[in-house]
XYZ file of C-alpha atoms in Angstrom:
240
model
C -46.974 -15.620 -0.409
C -48.192 -17.424 2.686
C -47.222 -18.185 6.265
C -48.229 -21.524 7.793
C -48.494 -22.615 11.431
C -48.708 -26.303 12.226
C -48.450 -28.756 15.104
C -51.636 -27.839 16.955
C -54.129 -30.307 18.432
C -57.337 -28.249 18.651
C -56.166 -25.733 21.294
C -56.625 -21.943 21.174
C -53.677 -19.885 19.822
C -53.015 -16.123 19.995
C -50.451 -14.528 17.650
C -49.088 -10.986 17.866
C -46.116 -8.949 16.539
C -45.416 -11.010 13.463
C -42.713 -9.380 11.332
C -39.357 -9.877 9.616
C -36.245 -7.952 10.689
C -32.572 -7.587 9.961
C -29.837 -7.243 12.566
C -28.233 -3.811 12.498
C -24.770 -3.913 10.954
C -22.026 -2.980 13.388
C -18.383 -2.198 12.864
C -17.567 -5.887 12.535
C -19.889 -6.076 9.549
C -18.368 -3.254 7.531
C -17.574 -4.068 3.926
C -15.498 -1.009 2.964
C -12.916 1.194 4.704
C -13.987 4.605 5.937
C -10.613 6.250 5.294
C -7.256 5.604 3.612
C -3.780 5.751 5.173
C -1.631 8.775 4.416
C 1.890 7.576 3.593
C 4.741 9.276 5.423
C 7.614 9.089 2.952
C 8.796 12.244 1.229
C 8.040 12.614 -2.487
C 11.757 13.055 -3.175
C 12.498 9.424 -2.253
C 9.353 7.893 -3.801
C 8.551 6.442 -7.228
C 4.798 6.034 -7.137
C 2.623 3.657 -9.117
C -0.719 4.566 -7.544
C -1.344 6.873 -4.580
C -3.532 9.783 -3.562
C -0.489 11.578 -2.124
C 2.338 11.179 -4.622
C 2.711 12.163 -8.238
C 2.903 9.029 -10.407
C 6.332 8.058 -11.678
C 4.739 6.532 -14.783
C 1.274 6.142 -16.305
C -0.448 2.815 -15.582
C -3.460 0.854 -16.764
C -5.216 -2.346 -15.702
C -4.046 -5.223 -17.877
C -6.419 -7.662 -19.597
C -4.882 -10.853 -18.225
C -8.021 -13.028 -18.244
C -8.514 -12.276 -14.568
C -11.907 -12.438 -12.890
C -11.024 -9.261 -11.005
C -13.050 -6.144 -11.644
C -10.891 -3.135 -10.727
C -12.206 0.393 -10.518
C -10.776 3.583 -9.053
C -13.095 4.927 -6.380
C -12.703 7.739 -3.802
C -12.862 7.056 -0.076
C -12.992 10.213 2.004
C -11.604 12.068 -1.013
C -8.678 9.659 -1.542
C -8.595 7.414 -4.603
C -8.146 3.662 -4.179
C -8.527 0.631 -6.402
C -11.652 -1.298 -5.428
C -11.310 -4.958 -6.400
C -14.318 -7.266 -6.680
C -14.138 -10.969 -7.573
C -10.417 -10.564 -6.947
C -8.202 -13.447 -8.010
C -5.243 -11.518 -9.473
C -4.559 -8.138 -11.029
C -1.897 -6.701 -13.297
C -1.032 -3.019 -13.642
C 0.811 -2.260 -16.860
C 3.137 0.685 -17.407
C 1.965 2.704 -20.427
C 0.255 -0.282 -22.076
C 3.465 -2.319 -21.547
C 5.435 0.226 -23.555
C 6.783 2.105 -20.531
C 9.753 1.165 -18.371
C 10.546 2.213 -14.814
C 13.958 2.050 -13.145
C 13.706 1.471 -9.378
C 17.208 0.125 -8.923
C 17.976 3.088 -6.659
C 15.055 2.180 -4.355
C 15.137 -0.228 -1.431
C 11.472 -1.087 -0.701
C 8.034 -1.550 -2.238
C 5.028 -0.316 -0.236
C 1.410 -1.516 -0.550
C -1.686 -0.800 1.563
C -4.484 -3.412 1.405
C -7.944 -3.626 3.035
C -10.358 -6.540 2.689
C -13.566 -7.622 4.430
C -13.263 -11.278 3.409
C -9.842 -11.978 1.871
C -7.241 -14.182 3.530
C -4.115 -13.754 1.395
C -2.199 -11.262 -0.736
C 0.991 -11.499 -2.743
C 2.598 -9.088 -5.177
C 5.634 -8.562 -7.374
C 7.164 -6.002 -9.696
C 7.723 -7.514 -13.132
C 10.415 -7.035 -15.734
C 10.066 -8.867 -19.067
C 9.715 -12.603 -18.265
C 10.848 -12.032 -14.675
C 8.680 -11.992 -11.547
C 8.785 -13.389 -8.004
C 5.707 -13.160 -5.803
C 6.157 -12.051 -2.196
C 3.367 -13.340 0.064
C 2.101 -11.362 3.040
C 2.635 -13.270 6.307
C -0.799 -12.113 7.502
C -3.877 -10.372 6.128
C -6.079 -8.824 8.808
C -9.666 -8.356 7.704
C -11.559 -5.062 8.048
C -8.460 -3.005 8.699
C -5.652 -1.599 6.605
C -2.612 -3.830 6.175
C 0.580 -1.932 5.325
C 3.418 -3.869 3.741
C 6.989 -2.653 3.175
C 8.922 -5.270 1.241
C 12.657 -5.135 0.629
C 13.366 -5.177 -3.097
C 16.133 -7.687 -2.390
C 13.308 -10.261 -2.197
C 12.843 -9.845 -5.950
C 16.364 -10.994 -6.758
C 15.490 -12.358 -10.201
C 13.633 -9.223 -11.361
C 15.479 -6.577 -13.390
C 14.703 -3.538 -11.243
C 16.087 -1.229 -13.932
C 13.494 -2.399 -16.425
C 10.071 -2.789 -14.787
C 6.988 -2.705 -16.973
C 4.283 -4.273 -14.766
C 3.179 -4.881 -11.186
C 1.117 -7.936 -10.259
C -1.171 -8.647 -7.271
C -2.248 -12.216 -6.520
C -3.718 -14.467 -3.837
C -7.362 -13.534 -4.189
C -10.221 -16.019 -3.758
C -12.846 -13.986 -5.627
C -13.034 -11.742 -2.581
C -13.369 -7.964 -2.289
C -10.299 -5.826 -1.619
C -8.994 -2.270 -1.720
C -5.502 -1.255 -2.861
C -3.886 2.072 -1.995
C -0.444 3.659 -1.931
C 1.503 1.379 -4.247
C 4.987 2.816 -4.569
C 8.733 2.231 -4.363
C 10.947 4.232 -2.038
C 14.477 4.546 -0.756
C 14.900 3.813 2.920
C 17.315 6.403 4.209
C 20.277 5.146 6.252
C 20.402 5.971 9.936
C 23.389 6.637 12.169
C 26.585 8.559 11.460
C 29.053 5.692 11.074
C 30.167 6.632 7.558
C 28.831 10.139 7.139
C 32.178 11.713 7.865
C 33.651 10.043 4.809
C 31.210 11.634 2.368
C 32.796 14.574 0.578
C 32.289 17.500 0.908
C 30.524 16.897 4.239
C 32.069 16.231 7.630
C 29.835 15.510 10.624
C 30.817 15.849 14.259
C 28.346 14.484 16.791
C 28.173 16.344 20.126
C 26.673 13.860 22.650
C 26.706 16.360 25.499
C 24.356 18.595 23.511
C 22.571 15.829 21.590
C 23.319 17.598 18.333
C 25.635 17.458 15.366
C 27.777 19.983 13.521
C 28.044 19.650 9.752
C 31.106 21.180 8.113
C 31.344 21.595 4.366
C 33.976 22.451 1.820
C 32.008 25.188 0.142
C 28.260 25.172 -0.364
C 26.278 21.900 0.016
C 22.616 20.913 0.385
C 21.646 19.064 3.543
C 18.385 17.129 4.070
C 17.595 15.378 7.382
C 15.071 12.496 7.452
C 13.444 10.674 10.352
C 13.356 6.861 10.561
C 10.267 6.653 8.339
C 11.872 8.717 5.581
C 9.952 11.911 6.308
C 11.895 15.137 5.767
C 12.548 16.836 9.121
C 14.636 19.758 7.877
C 16.421 20.927 4.759
C 19.053 23.622 4.443
C 21.992 24.851 2.451
C 25.235 24.734 4.408
C 28.239 26.874 3.552
C 30.994 26.177 6.003
C 29.151 25.066 9.162
C 25.578 24.103 10.066
C 23.998 22.684 13.198
């Protein structure tokens, strides 16, 4: 190799400190996440496809759908994620397409996605010959994007008979998928609770509490707005 200097006209030239260098990468130049979100929903209301926290509801595998995507499971801070390179689309099959999953009792699908260079993401559960991609309204680069999609958006999909999940919208970029699962969003308020047998609920606004009365023994589980279990008990007569 050589280095050439030109443009002189017979003058004297002194050269010092000749070297090549690379700008130090800062946080804006990161190409992979340093950690993975911990989902907050309770296992009892979750049907998981892929997550470091929840037990899987069914075995899955990456489908051979002629995609350019290379998908591999890799740990980040001890939590497994799918690392996607050359991502254009990806299909996860349930038990080699032989398995079926009923999520008709769920209300939402959750997905966490991180990308250093992607600009779009869409996904759908699939029943035989039925799918309907939901597209994320925004994909923020170099941070985790958490999406909670109402299953009502997939109105043409048979939610009792799922056998695949598809991710789309890639432009041969890099991405990371984590915490892919379905869950039931628990209702809030006490408008109709009193009508559920064998429970009767009386709210005491002066004490900011509620009294639960039962006809015999009944199990009671209280969730917060995110679906996390706050308390669980067995009531036999009255509980507060």
